[in-house]
Amino acid sequence: MSTVILTGPPVGESSLTGDLRSLGFTVREAAGEAAVPEDIAAVPEWEALALVDPRFVGHPHALRLALTDPRFPAGALPGALSVRPEARAALNDVLDGPTERAGSATGASRALPETLAERLESDGTRVHRPELGVLVARVPADESERRAALESVAATDDEEVRLRSVVKARDGFFTTFCVSPYSRYLARWCARRGFTPNQVTTASLLTALVAAAAAATGSRGGYVAAGVLLLLSFVLDCTDGQLARYSLRYSTLGAWLDATFDRAKEYAFYAGLALGAARGGDDVWALALGAMVLQTVRHVIDFSFNEANHDATANTSPTAALSDRLDSAGWTVWARRMIVLPIGERWALIAVLTACTTPRVTFLVLLVGCAFAACYTTAGRLLRSLTRRAERTPRAARALADLADGGPLSALPMSGPGGAAAPIAGLVGVVLVLGAALTAPVGSWWPVLGAFGYAVFATLAVAAPLTGPLDWLLPPLFRIGEYGTLLVLAARSEVNGALPAAFGLVAAVAYHHYDTVYRIRGGTGAPPHWLVRAIGGHEGRTLLVAAAAALWAGGSGSADRGFTLALTAFAVVTAVAVLSESIRFWVSSTAPAVHDETGEPA
């Protein structure tokens, strides 16, 4: 429950009380501002509380933005203040302070909620002040100002502004022009019928899983149905976030589901395509696994670069300035957003190719497109890193070390090269293990030796603090080393079932890496050390896979089945460990609500 206390009787024929009740508040009228502390004390500490000046004139959506957003401990507008339970103690402290308030230029005293909001901020409480744009939120000092404010309210369609605001400003071209024009109305329809964002997110996942099952039939009708259902799943994927913004129903669980299900849907669809192709006699599991590896590495590049520069000082470069100029040149904005194949463009491409071509063609086109996008974004970030003189903070170094996902070896006391030599050491390790996996005879122990060298050089690379300009390359390099080795060994083994088992293992490990990213984004740090060590770290898992290939790949009969069984066992153990810990964390009270409002490509 939530309670609003009007700091005095409403003015004239004000609609304020009705507006507040329509937002779900219980409205109480204080006898006067002197009685407000007593009325506040009567509201239970576990309830959200708001104070509103009775003279307030504004749009209901302005009040909604300031008073009902659950992501912030407090919110404020001129004449309105909301305080969630976690900030009630701070409100009680400022209420004990002096009550005098300075007069305005017209002689009227300032609104009590505004005064209290400033005191909360000065005492260190974060007070969210939403950007209103054309929405109105005022406390008129006299009748003429009140009439002018009411005319401004009548001149702007509150609902139209609310609908426009649910669309991210930096979405991709396909999402902005082909989905959002109608998905926002679907979001409003869901809100008016009581559907929650989590329910829509779950519906999107189920639709994608049905699409994957349709693709797995291997028939042309199944492929057409799969393409249509995948697009419908994406529409629902857009709708859940728009519903959350429309109704301001954010939650920690919803943030986690939204972040996790996107990857689960896409990779499940890859598996469905591979199964469908197998029914037609075409083995594309290597392409499906390659697509998953490439897409995951692309995301790690994005995450690693952003974390390295999250709070860097002197964080400018000529390349960044050129990028800003291009973003202000109209059509280049959309061209650059499409080039990187964000989720909307990528899913549309997959859906159309699935319906019109074969799984092999779908994966080949997807691999070429994603490879080009990865080269484009990585080249730009390399140029930015080499041309800017940024000082990275210990927080950024810690985040990169966590993203590296080192196992027991990384805990050994070693002195690393640091600086420009760190990514070189990581690259040498990747070349050693992939070179051995690609060239050594199937079933030999050379890949094990290469994996051991990879582990040594990877450990050296992260032994010193990762504050160098190119140290953000280490996490994606390690993903290439681990995932690439698994892909190559499974593909070259030609063991029945090895590639599907490898697909499952990469999916489980990739989930762990995405989970790490979203924990860091929420400010809670990486998963616990015991989990990272228990699943071996990237170097430990690479050694295990190489040893399994040496023991069981390249043989015959039961030996071949041993490699598949080993990969399957690794996948199951890893999935159980990371999923159980992840679920425990994200449903706990300490989990952060990490909502992606940037619109950056996914």
Coordinates of C-alpha atoms in Angstrom, one line a residue:
M1 CA 0.0 0.0 0.0
S2 CA 1.0 3.6 -0.5
T3 CA -0.2 6.7 1.2
V4 CA -0.2 10.4 0.1
I5 CA -0.5 13.1 2.6
L6 CA -1.8 16.4 1.3
T7 CA -0.1 19.1 3.4
G8 CA -3.4 21.1 3.6
P9 CA -7.0 21.2 2.2
P10 CA -7.2 21.0 -1.7
V11 CA -7.5 24.4 -3.5
G12 CA -10.9 25.1 -5.1
E13 CA -12.3 22.4 -7.4
S14 CA -8.9 20.7 -7.8
S15 CA -8.7 17.2 -9.4
L16 CA -5.6 16.5 -7.3
T17 CA -7.2 14.1 -4.9
G18 CA -8.8 12.1 -7.7
D19 CA -5.5 12.0 -9.7
L20 CA -3.6 10.6 -6.7
R21 CA -6.3 7.9 -6.1
S22 CA -6.1 6.9 -9.7
L23 CA -2.4 6.3 -9.2
G24 CA -3.3 3.8 -6.4
F25 CA -2.6 6.0 -3.4
T26 CA -4.7 6.3 -0.2
V27 CA -5.1 10.1 0.3
R28 CA -5.0 11.7 3.7
E29 CA -5.4 15.5 4.3
A30 CA -3.3 17.1 7.0
A31 CA -4.9 19.8 9.0
G32 CA -1.9 22.0 8.1
E33 CA 1.8 21.8 7.5
A34 CA 2.4 21.8 11.3
A35 CA 0.4 18.5 11.5
V36 CA 2.4 16.8 8.7
P37 CA 5.0 15.1 11.0
E38 CA 2.3 13.6 13.1
D39 CA 0.5 12.3 10.0
I40 CA 3.7 10.8 8.7
A41 CA 4.3 9.0 12.0
A42 CA 0.9 7.4 11.6
V43 CA 1.9 5.7 8.3
P44 CA 3.6 2.3 8.8
E45 CA 7.3 2.3 8.1
W46 CA 6.9 -0.5 5.5
E47 CA 4.6 1.6 3.3
A48 CA 5.6 4.0 0.5
L49 CA 4.8 7.5 1.5
A50 CA 4.3 10.7 -0.5
L51 CA 3.7 14.4 0.4
V52 CA 1.9 16.7 -2.0
D53 CA 1.2 20.4 -1.7
P54 CA -2.5 21.0 -2.1
R55 CA -1.8 23.9 -4.5
F56 CA -0.1 21.5 -7.0
V57 CA -1.2 21.7 -10.6
G58 CA 0.1 19.2 -13.2
H59 CA -0.3 16.1 -15.3
P60 CA -1.1 12.8 -13.5
H61 CA 1.8 11.2 -15.4
A62 CA 4.2 13.7 -13.9
L63 CA 3.0 12.6 -10.5
R64 CA 3.3 9.0 -11.5
L65 CA 6.9 9.5 -12.6
A66 CA 8.0 11.1 -9.4
L67 CA 5.8 9.2 -6.8
T68 CA 5.5 5.6 -8.1
D69 CA 8.9 4.6 -9.6
P70 CA 10.2 1.8 -7.4
R71 CA 13.8 2.0 -8.6
F72 CA 14.6 5.0 -6.4
P73 CA 14.5 5.6 -2.7
A74 CA 12.9 9.0 -3.2
G75 CA 11.4 11.1 -6.0
A76 CA 10.4 14.7 -6.3
L77 CA 8.7 17.3 -8.3
P78 CA 7.8 20.9 -7.5
G79 CA 5.3 20.5 -4.7
A80 CA 5.6 16.7 -4.5
L81 CA 7.9 14.2 -2.7
S82 CA 7.8 10.4 -2.5
V83 CA 9.8 8.3 0.0
R84 CA 10.1 4.6 -0.1
P85 CA 10.5 2.5 3.0
E86 CA 14.3 2.5 2.7
A87 CA 14.4 6.3 3.0
R88 CA 11.9 6.7 5.8
A89 CA 14.6 7.0 8.4
A90 CA 16.3 9.8 6.4
L91 CA 12.9 11.6 6.1
N92 CA 12.4 11.3 9.9
D93 CA 15.8 12.9 10.4
V94 CA 15.1 15.9 8.2
L95 CA 11.7 16.4 9.8
D96 CA 13.5 17.0 13.1
G97 CA 15.3 19.9 11.6
P98 CA 14.2 23.6 11.3
T99 CA 10.8 24.1 9.6
E100 CA 11.4 27.7 8.3
R101 CA 11.3 28.0 4.5
A102 CA 12.4 30.9 2.4
G103 CA 9.8 32.9 0.6
S104 CA 9.6 33.0 -3.2
A105 CA 9.9 36.1 -5.4
T106 CA 6.2 36.6 -5.2
G107 CA 6.1 36.4 -1.4
A108 CA 4.6 32.9 -1.1
S109 CA 6.4 30.3 1.0
R110 CA 8.0 27.4 -0.8
A111 CA 6.2 24.0 -0.8
L112 CA 7.0 21.8 2.1
P113 CA 7.7 18.7 -0.1
E114 CA 10.3 20.7 -2.1
T115 CA 12.0 21.8 1.1
L116 CA 12.2 18.3 2.5
A117 CA 13.5 17.0 -0.9
E118 CA 16.4 19.4 -0.8
R119 CA 17.2 18.4 2.8
L120 CA 17.2 14.7 1.9
E121 CA 19.6 15.4 -0.9
S122 CA 21.9 17.5 1.3
D123 CA 21.9 14.6 3.8
G124 CA 23.0 12.1 1.1
T125 CA 19.7 10.5 0.0
R126 CA 19.3 10.1 -3.7
V127 CA 16.2 11.9 -4.8
H128 CA 15.0 11.1 -8.4
R129 CA 13.8 14.1 -10.3
P130 CA 12.3 12.8 -13.6
E131 CA 12.6 14.7 -16.8
L132 CA 9.2 16.0 -17.6
G133 CA 9.6 17.5 -21.1
V134 CA 6.2 19.0 -22.0
L135 CA 4.5 17.7 -18.9
V136 CA 3.4 20.3 -16.3
A137 CA 4.2 20.2 -12.5
R138 CA 3.9 23.5 -10.7
V139 CA 2.9 25.1 -7.4
P140 CA 1.1 28.4 -8.4
A141 CA 1.7 31.3 -6.1
D142 CA -1.6 33.0 -7.0
E143 CA -4.8 32.6 -9.0
S144 CA -3.5 33.9 -12.2
E145 CA -0.5 31.5 -12.2
R146 CA -3.0 28.7 -11.4
R147 CA -5.1 29.5 -14.4
A148 CA -2.1 29.6 -16.6
A149 CA -0.9 26.2 -15.2
L150 CA -4.3 24.7 -15.8
E151 CA -4.3 25.9 -19.4
S152 CA -0.9 24.3 -19.9
V153 CA -2.1 21.0 -18.6
A154 CA -5.1 21.1 -20.9
A155 CA -2.9 21.9 -23.9
T156 CA -0.9 18.7 -23.6
D157 CA -2.2 15.1 -24.0
D158 CA -0.9 13.4 -20.9
E159 CA -1.6 9.9 -22.3
E160 CA 0.1 10.6 -25.6
V161 CA 3.3 11.7 -23.8
R162 CA 3.1 8.6 -21.6
L163 CA 2.9 6.3 -24.7
R164 CA 5.8 8.1 -26.4
S165 CA 8.0 7.8 -23.3
V166 CA 7.8 4.0 -23.2
V167 CA 10.0 3.6 -26.3
K168 CA 13.7 3.7 -25.8
A169 CA 15.5 6.6 -27.4
R170 CA 18.4 4.5 -28.7
D171 CA 16.6 1.4 -30.1
G172 CA 17.6 0.0 -33.4
F173 CA 16.0 0.8 -36.8
F174 CA 13.8 -2.3 -37.0
T175 CA 12.6 -1.9 -33.4
T176 CA 11.9 1.8 -33.7
F177 CA 10.1 1.8 -37.0
C178 CA 8.7 -1.7 -37.4
V179 CA 7.8 -2.8 -33.9
S180 CA 7.4 0.1 -31.4
P181 CA 4.8 2.0 -33.4
Y182 CA 2.3 -0.7 -32.4
S183 CA 3.9 -2.6 -29.5
R184 CA 3.4 0.4 -27.2
Y185 CA -0.3 0.1 -27.7
L186 CA -0.1 -3.6 -26.9
A187 CA 1.8 -2.6 -23.8
R188 CA -1.1 -0.2 -22.8
W189 CA -3.6 -3.0 -23.6
C190 CA -1.7 -5.3 -21.2
A191 CA -1.5 -2.7 -18.5
R192 CA -5.2 -2.0 -18.6
R193 CA -6.0 -5.7 -18.2
G194 CA -3.6 -6.3 -15.3
F195 CA -0.9 -8.2 -17.1
T196 CA 2.6 -7.8 -15.5
P197 CA 5.9 -7.3 -17.4
N198 CA 7.1 -10.6 -16.0
Q199 CA 4.1 -12.4 -17.5
V200 CA 4.8 -10.8 -20.9
T201 CA 8.5 -11.7 -20.6
T202 CA 7.5 -15.3 -19.9
A203 CA 5.1 -15.3 -22.9
S204 CA 7.9 -14.1 -25.1
L205 CA 10.2 -17.0 -23.9
L206 CA 7.4 -19.6 -24.5
T207 CA 6.7 -18.2 -28.0
A208 CA 10.4 -18.5 -28.9
L209 CA 10.6 -22.0 -27.5
V210 CA 7.6 -23.0 -29.7
A211 CA 9.4 -21.3 -32.6
A212 CA 12.4 -23.4 -31.9
A213 CA 10.3 -26.6 -31.8
A214 CA 8.7 -25.6 -35.1
A215 CA 12.1 -25.2 -36.7
A216 CA 13.2 -28.6 -35.3
T217 CA 10.5 -30.3 -37.4
G218 CA 12.7 -29.7 -40.5
S219 CA 9.7 -29.1 -42.8
R220 CA 9.1 -25.9 -44.9
G221 CA 5.9 -25.3 -43.0
G222 CA 7.7 -25.6 -39.7
Y223 CA 10.4 -23.1 -40.9
V224 CA 7.7 -20.6 -41.9
A225 CA 5.9 -21.0 -38.6
A226 CA 9.2 -20.6 -36.8
G227 CA 10.0 -17.4 -38.5
V228 CA 6.6 -15.9 -37.8
L229 CA 6.7 -17.0 -34.1
L230 CA 10.2 -15.6 -33.7
L231 CA 9.1 -12.2 -34.8
L232 CA 6.1 -12.5 -32.5
S233 CA 8.4 -13.4 -29.6
F234 CA 10.4 -10.2 -30.4
V235 CA 7.3 -8.1 -30.4
L236 CA 6.5 -9.4 -26.9
D237 CA 10.1 -8.9 -25.9
C238 CA 9.7 -5.2 -26.8
T239 CA 6.3 -5.1 -25.1
D240 CA 7.5 -6.2 -21.7
G241 CA 9.9 -3.4 -21.3
Q242 CA 7.4 -0.9 -22.6
L243 CA 4.8 -2.2 -20.2
A244 CA 7.3 -1.8 -17.3
R245 CA 7.9 1.8 -18.4
Y246 CA 4.2 2.5 -19.1
S247 CA 3.1 1.3 -15.7
L248 CA 6.4 1.9 -13.8
R249 CA 6.3 -1.8 -12.7
Y250 CA 10.0 -2.5 -12.3
S251 CA 11.4 -5.4 -10.3
T252 CA 14.6 -7.2 -9.6
L253 CA 13.1 -10.4 -10.9
G254 CA 11.9 -8.7 -14.0
A255 CA 15.3 -7.2 -14.8
W256 CA 16.9 -10.6 -14.4
L257 CA 14.3 -12.4 -16.5
D258 CA 14.5 -9.9 -19.3
A259 CA 18.3 -10.0 -19.4
T260 CA 18.5 -13.8 -19.2
F261 CA 15.6 -14.8 -21.5
D262 CA 16.9 -12.9 -24.5
R263 CA 19.9 -15.1 -24.8
A264 CA 18.0 -18.3 -23.9
K265 CA 15.5 -17.6 -26.7
E266 CA 18.1 -16.9 -29.4
Y267 CA 20.3 -19.9 -28.6
A268 CA 17.3 -22.2 -28.2
F269 CA 16.3 -21.2 -31.7
Y270 CA 19.8 -22.0 -33.0
A271 CA 19.4 -25.5 -31.5
G272 CA 16.0 -25.9 -33.1
L273 CA 17.4 -25.0 -36.5
A274 CA 20.3 -27.5 -36.1
L275 CA 17.8 -30.2 -35.1
G276 CA 15.6 -29.4 -38.1
A277 CA 18.6 -29.5 -40.5
A278 CA 19.6 -32.9 -39.1
R279 CA 16.1 -34.2 -39.9
G280 CA 16.8 -33.2 -43.5
G281 CA 20.2 -34.9 -43.5
D282 CA 22.3 -31.7 -43.1
D283 CA 24.6 -31.5 -40.0
V284 CA 24.9 -27.7 -39.1
W285 CA 25.7 -28.1 -35.4
A286 CA 29.2 -26.6 -35.9
L287 CA 27.6 -23.6 -37.6
A288 CA 25.0 -23.3 -34.8
L289 CA 27.7 -23.5 -32.1
G290 CA 29.9 -21.0 -34.1
A291 CA 27.0 -18.5 -34.2
M292 CA 26.5 -18.8 -30.5
V293 CA 30.2 -18.4 -29.8
L294 CA 30.5 -15.4 -32.1
Q295 CA 27.4 -13.7 -30.6
T296 CA 28.6 -14.3 -27.1
V297 CA 32.1 -12.9 -27.8
R298 CA 30.5 -9.8 -29.4
H299 CA 28.5 -9.2 -26.2
V300 CA 31.6 -9.7 -24.1
I301 CA 33.5 -7.1 -26.2
D302 CA 30.6 -4.6 -25.5
F303 CA 30.5 -5.4 -21.8
S304 CA 34.2 -5.4 -21.3
F305 CA 34.8 -2.1 -23.1
N306 CA 32.0 -0.3 -21.4
E307 CA 33.1 -1.5 -17.9
A308 CA 36.7 -0.5 -18.6
N309 CA 35.6 3.0 -19.4
H310 CA 32.6 3.3 -17.1
D311 CA 34.2 5.8 -14.7
A312 CA 37.5 6.6 -16.4
T313 CA 38.8 10.1 -16.2
A314 CA 39.9 12.2 -19.2
N315 CA 37.8 9.8 -21.2
T316 CA 37.9 11.5 -24.6
S317 CA 39.5 10.8 -28.0
P318 CA 39.4 12.1 -31.6
T319 CA 37.6 8.9 -32.6
A320 CA 34.9 9.4 -30.0
A321 CA 34.5 13.0 -31.2
L322 CA 34.1 11.8 -34.8
S323 CA 31.5 9.2 -33.7
D324 CA 29.5 12.0 -32.0
R325 CA 29.6 14.0 -35.2
L326 CA 28.4 11.1 -37.2
D327 CA 25.5 10.5 -34.7
S328 CA 24.3 14.1 -35.4
A329 CA 24.2 13.6 -39.2
G330 CA 20.8 12.2 -39.6
W331 CA 20.8 9.0 -41.7
T332 CA 24.2 7.9 -40.4
V333 CA 22.7 7.3 -37.0
W334 CA 20.4 4.6 -38.3
A335 CA 23.0 3.2 -40.7
R336 CA 25.5 2.7 -37.8
R337 CA 22.9 1.2 -35.6
M338 CA 21.9 -1.3 -38.3
I339 CA 25.5 -2.3 -39.1
V340 CA 26.1 -3.7 -35.7
L341 CA 23.1 -6.1 -36.1
P342 CA 21.3 -5.3 -32.8
I343 CA 18.8 -7.8 -31.6
G344 CA 15.9 -6.4 -33.7
E345 CA 17.7 -6.5 -37.0
R346 CA 19.4 -9.9 -36.1
W347 CA 16.1 -11.6 -35.2
A348 CA 14.4 -10.2 -38.3
L349 CA 17.2 -11.5 -40.4
I350 CA 17.0 -14.9 -38.7
A351 CA 13.2 -15.1 -39.1
V352 CA 13.2 -14.2 -42.8
L353 CA 16.0 -16.5 -43.7
T354 CA 14.5 -19.4 -41.7
A355 CA 11.1 -19.0 -43.5
C356 CA 12.6 -18.6 -47.0
T357 CA 15.9 -20.6 -47.0
T358 CA 17.6 -23.4 -45.2
P359 CA 19.2 -23.6 -41.8
R360 CA 22.7 -23.8 -43.4
V361 CA 22.1 -20.6 -45.4
T362 CA 20.6 -18.9 -42.3
F363 CA 23.7 -19.7 -40.2
L364 CA 26.2 -18.7 -42.9
V365 CA 24.5 -15.3 -43.5
L366 CA 24.3 -14.8 -39.7
L367 CA 27.9 -15.7 -39.2
V368 CA 29.1 -13.3 -42.0
G369 CA 26.9 -10.5 -40.7
C370 CA 27.9 -10.9 -37.1
A371 CA 31.5 -11.2 -38.0
F372 CA 31.4 -7.9 -39.9
A373 CA 29.6 -6.2 -37.0
A374 CA 32.2 -7.5 -34.6
C375 CA 35.0 -6.3 -36.7
Y376 CA 33.4 -2.8 -37.1
T377 CA 32.7 -2.3 -33.4
T378 CA 36.0 -3.7 -32.3
A379 CA 38.0 -1.6 -34.7
G380 CA 36.3 1.5 -33.4
R381 CA 36.9 0.6 -29.8
L382 CA 40.6 -0.1 -30.5
L383 CA 41.0 3.3 -32.1
R384 CA 39.3 5.0 -29.2
S385 CA 41.4 3.1 -26.7
L386 CA 44.7 4.0 -28.5
T387 CA 43.8 7.7 -29.1
R388 CA 42.4 8.6 -25.7
R389 CA 44.4 9.2 -22.5
A390 CA 42.1 7.8 -19.9
E391 CA 43.0 6.9 -16.3
R392 CA 41.1 3.8 -15.4
T393 CA 39.9 3.3 -11.8
P394 CA 40.5 0.3 -9.5
R395 CA 36.8 -0.4 -9.9
A396 CA 37.2 -0.8 -13.7
A397 CA 40.3 -3.1 -13.1
R398 CA 38.3 -5.2 -10.7
A399 CA 35.4 -5.5 -13.1
L400 CA 37.7 -6.6 -15.9
A401 CA 39.3 -9.2 -13.6
D402 CA 35.9 -10.5 -12.7
L403 CA 34.9 -10.7 -16.4
A404 CA 38.1 -12.6 -17.1
D405 CA 36.6 -15.5 -15.0
G406 CA 39.9 -16.9 -13.9
G407 CA 39.9 -20.2 -11.9
P408 CA 42.2 -21.5 -9.2
L409 CA 45.4 -20.6 -11.1
S410 CA 44.5 -16.9 -11.1
A411 CA 44.7 -16.9 -7.3
L412 CA 48.3 -18.0 -7.3
P413 CA 50.8 -15.2 -6.3
M414 CA 52.4 -14.2 -9.6
S415 CA 53.8 -11.0 -11.0
G416 CA 52.3 -10.2 -14.4
P417 CA 53.7 -8.0 -17.2
G418 CA 50.9 -5.4 -17.0
G419 CA 50.5 -2.5 -19.5
A420 CA 50.5 -3.3 -23.2
A421 CA 52.0 -6.8 -22.5
A422 CA 48.9 -8.1 -20.7
P423 CA 46.7 -8.5 -23.8
I424 CA 49.7 -9.8 -25.7
A425 CA 50.2 -12.5 -23.1
G426 CA 46.5 -13.4 -23.4
L427 CA 46.7 -13.5 -27.2
V428 CA 49.7 -15.8 -27.1
G429 CA 47.8 -18.2 -24.8
V430 CA 44.8 -18.2 -27.2
V431 CA 47.1 -18.9 -30.2
L432 CA 48.8 -21.8 -28.4
V433 CA 45.6 -23.6 -27.5
L434 CA 43.7 -23.0 -30.7
G435 CA 46.8 -23.7 -32.8
A436 CA 47.2 -27.1 -31.1
A437 CA 43.5 -27.9 -31.4
L438 CA 43.4 -27.0 -35.1
T439 CA 46.6 -28.8 -36.2
A440 CA 47.3 -31.7 -33.9
P441 CA 46.0 -35.2 -34.8
V442 CA 42.6 -36.0 -33.3
G443 CA 43.0 -37.7 -29.9
S444 CA 46.6 -36.5 -29.4
W445 CA 47.8 -34.8 -26.2
W446 CA 49.2 -31.7 -28.0
P447 CA 45.9 -29.8 -27.3
V448 CA 46.4 -30.6 -23.6
L449 CA 49.9 -29.1 -23.8
G450 CA 48.5 -26.1 -25.6
A451 CA 45.7 -25.7 -23.0
F452 CA 48.4 -25.8 -20.3
G453 CA 50.3 -23.0 -22.1
Y454 CA 47.0 -21.1 -22.4
A455 CA 46.4 -21.4 -18.7
V456 CA 49.9 -20.1 -17.9
F457 CA 49.8 -17.1 -20.2
A458 CA 46.2 -16.3 -19.2
T459 CA 47.2 -16.3 -15.5
L460 CA 50.2 -14.0 -16.3
A461 CA 48.0 -11.6 -18.2
V462 CA 45.7 -10.9 -15.2
A463 CA 48.3 -11.1 -12.5
A464 CA 48.8 -7.3 -12.6
P465 CA 45.9 -4.8 -12.2
L466 CA 44.1 -4.4 -15.5
T467 CA 44.4 -0.7 -16.0
G468 CA 46.1 -0.6 -19.4
P469 CA 44.4 1.0 -22.5
L470 CA 43.8 -2.4 -24.2
D471 CA 43.2 -4.6 -21.1
W472 CA 39.5 -4.7 -21.9
L473 CA 40.5 -7.2 -24.7
L474 CA 41.3 -9.9 -22.2
P475 CA 37.8 -11.1 -21.4
P476 CA 36.8 -11.5 -25.1
L477 CA 40.2 -13.2 -25.8
F478 CA 39.5 -15.7 -23.1
R479 CA 36.0 -16.4 -24.4
I480 CA 37.6 -17.0 -27.9
G481 CA 40.2 -19.3 -26.3
E482 CA 37.7 -21.4 -24.2
Y483 CA 34.7 -21.5 -26.6
G484 CA 36.8 -21.8 -29.7
T485 CA 38.8 -24.7 -28.3
L486 CA 35.6 -26.5 -27.4
L487 CA 34.2 -25.9 -30.9
V488 CA 37.3 -27.0 -32.8
L489 CA 37.9 -30.2 -30.7
A490 CA 34.2 -31.3 -30.9
A491 CA 34.0 -30.6 -34.7
R492 CA 37.3 -32.3 -35.5
S493 CA 36.5 -35.3 -33.3
E494 CA 33.6 -36.3 -35.7
V495 CA 32.2 -38.1 -32.6
N496 CA 28.4 -38.7 -32.8
G497 CA 26.7 -36.2 -30.5
A498 CA 29.9 -34.3 -29.6
L499 CA 28.8 -31.0 -31.2
P500 CA 25.3 -30.9 -29.6
A501 CA 27.0 -31.7 -26.2
A502 CA 29.5 -28.9 -26.8
F503 CA 26.6 -26.6 -27.7
G504 CA 25.1 -27.4 -24.3
L505 CA 28.3 -26.8 -22.5
V506 CA 29.0 -23.4 -24.1
A507 CA 25.4 -22.4 -23.3
A508 CA 25.9 -23.2 -19.6
V509 CA 29.2 -21.4 -19.4
A510 CA 27.9 -18.4 -21.4
Y511 CA 25.0 -18.1 -19.0
H512 CA 27.6 -17.9 -16.2
H513 CA 29.4 -15.1 -18.1
Y514 CA 26.2 -13.1 -18.7
D515 CA 25.2 -13.5 -15.1
T516 CA 28.6 -12.1 -14.1
V517 CA 28.0 -9.1 -16.3
Y518 CA 24.6 -8.2 -14.9
R519 CA 25.8 -8.6 -11.3
I520 CA 28.7 -6.2 -12.0
R521 CA 26.2 -3.7 -13.7
G522 CA 24.1 -3.8 -10.6
G523 CA 27.1 -2.9 -8.4
T524 CA 27.1 -6.2 -6.4
G525 CA 30.3 -7.6 -7.9
A526 CA 30.9 -11.0 -9.6
P527 CA 29.5 -14.3 -8.5
P528 CA 31.2 -15.8 -5.4
H529 CA 34.8 -17.0 -5.7
W530 CA 33.8 -20.5 -4.6
L531 CA 31.5 -20.9 -7.7
V532 CA 34.0 -19.5 -10.1
R533 CA 36.7 -21.9 -8.7
A534 CA 34.2 -24.9 -8.5
I535 CA 33.5 -24.7 -12.2
G536 CA 37.2 -24.4 -13.0
G537 CA 37.5 -20.9 -14.4
H538 CA 38.0 -20.5 -18.2
E539 CA 41.5 -22.0 -18.2
G540 CA 40.5 -25.0 -16.0
R541 CA 37.5 -25.8 -18.2
T542 CA 39.7 -25.6 -21.3
L543 CA 42.2 -28.0 -19.8
L544 CA 39.4 -30.5 -18.9
V545 CA 37.9 -30.4 -22.4
A546 CA 41.3 -30.9 -24.0
A547 CA 42.1 -33.8 -21.7
A548 CA 38.7 -35.4 -22.5
A549 CA 39.4 -35.1 -26.2
A550 CA 42.8 -36.7 -25.8
L551 CA 41.3 -39.6 -23.7
W552 CA 38.2 -40.4 -25.7
A553 CA 38.1 -38.6 -29.1
G554 CA 39.7 -40.2 -32.1
G555 CA 38.9 -43.7 -30.9
S556 CA 36.0 -45.9 -31.9
G557 CA 32.8 -47.3 -30.3
S558 CA 32.6 -46.8 -26.6
A559 CA 35.7 -44.5 -26.7
D560 CA 33.8 -42.1 -29.0
R561 CA 30.8 -42.2 -26.8
G562 CA 33.0 -41.3 -23.8
F563 CA 33.9 -37.9 -25.3
T564 CA 30.2 -37.1 -25.8
L565 CA 29.4 -38.3 -22.3
A566 CA 32.2 -36.3 -20.8
L567 CA 31.0 -33.1 -22.5
T568 CA 27.4 -33.8 -21.5
A569 CA 28.5 -34.3 -17.9
F570 CA 30.5 -31.1 -17.9
A571 CA 27.5 -29.2 -19.3
V572 CA 25.0 -30.7 -16.7
V573 CA 27.3 -30.0 -13.7
T574 CA 28.1 -26.5 -14.8
A575 CA 24.5 -25.7 -15.6
V576 CA 23.3 -27.0 -12.2
A577 CA 26.0 -25.1 -10.3
V578 CA 25.6 -21.7 -12.1
L579 CA 21.8 -21.8 -12.4
S580 CA 21.2 -22.7 -8.7
E581 CA 23.5 -20.0 -7.4
S582 CA 22.2 -17.4 -9.9
I583 CA 18.5 -18.1 -9.1
R584 CA 19.3 -17.9 -5.3
F585 CA 21.0 -14.5 -5.8
W586 CA 18.5 -12.9 -8.2
V587 CA 15.5 -13.7 -6.0
S588 CA 17.3 -12.5 -2.8
S589 CA 16.7 -9.1 -1.3
T590 CA 20.2 -8.0 -2.1
A591 CA 19.9 -8.4 -5.9
P592 CA 20.0 -5.2 -7.9
A593 CA 17.2 -4.1 -10.3
V594 CA 19.4 -3.8 -13.5
H595 CA 17.0 -2.4 -16.1
D596 CA 18.4 -1.6 -19.5
E597 CA 17.1 1.8 -20.4
T598 CA 19.9 2.8 -22.7
G599 CA 18.7 1.2 -25.9
E600 CA 22.2 -0.1 -26.6
P601 CA 22.2 -3.0 -29.1
A602 CA 21.9 -6.4 -27.5

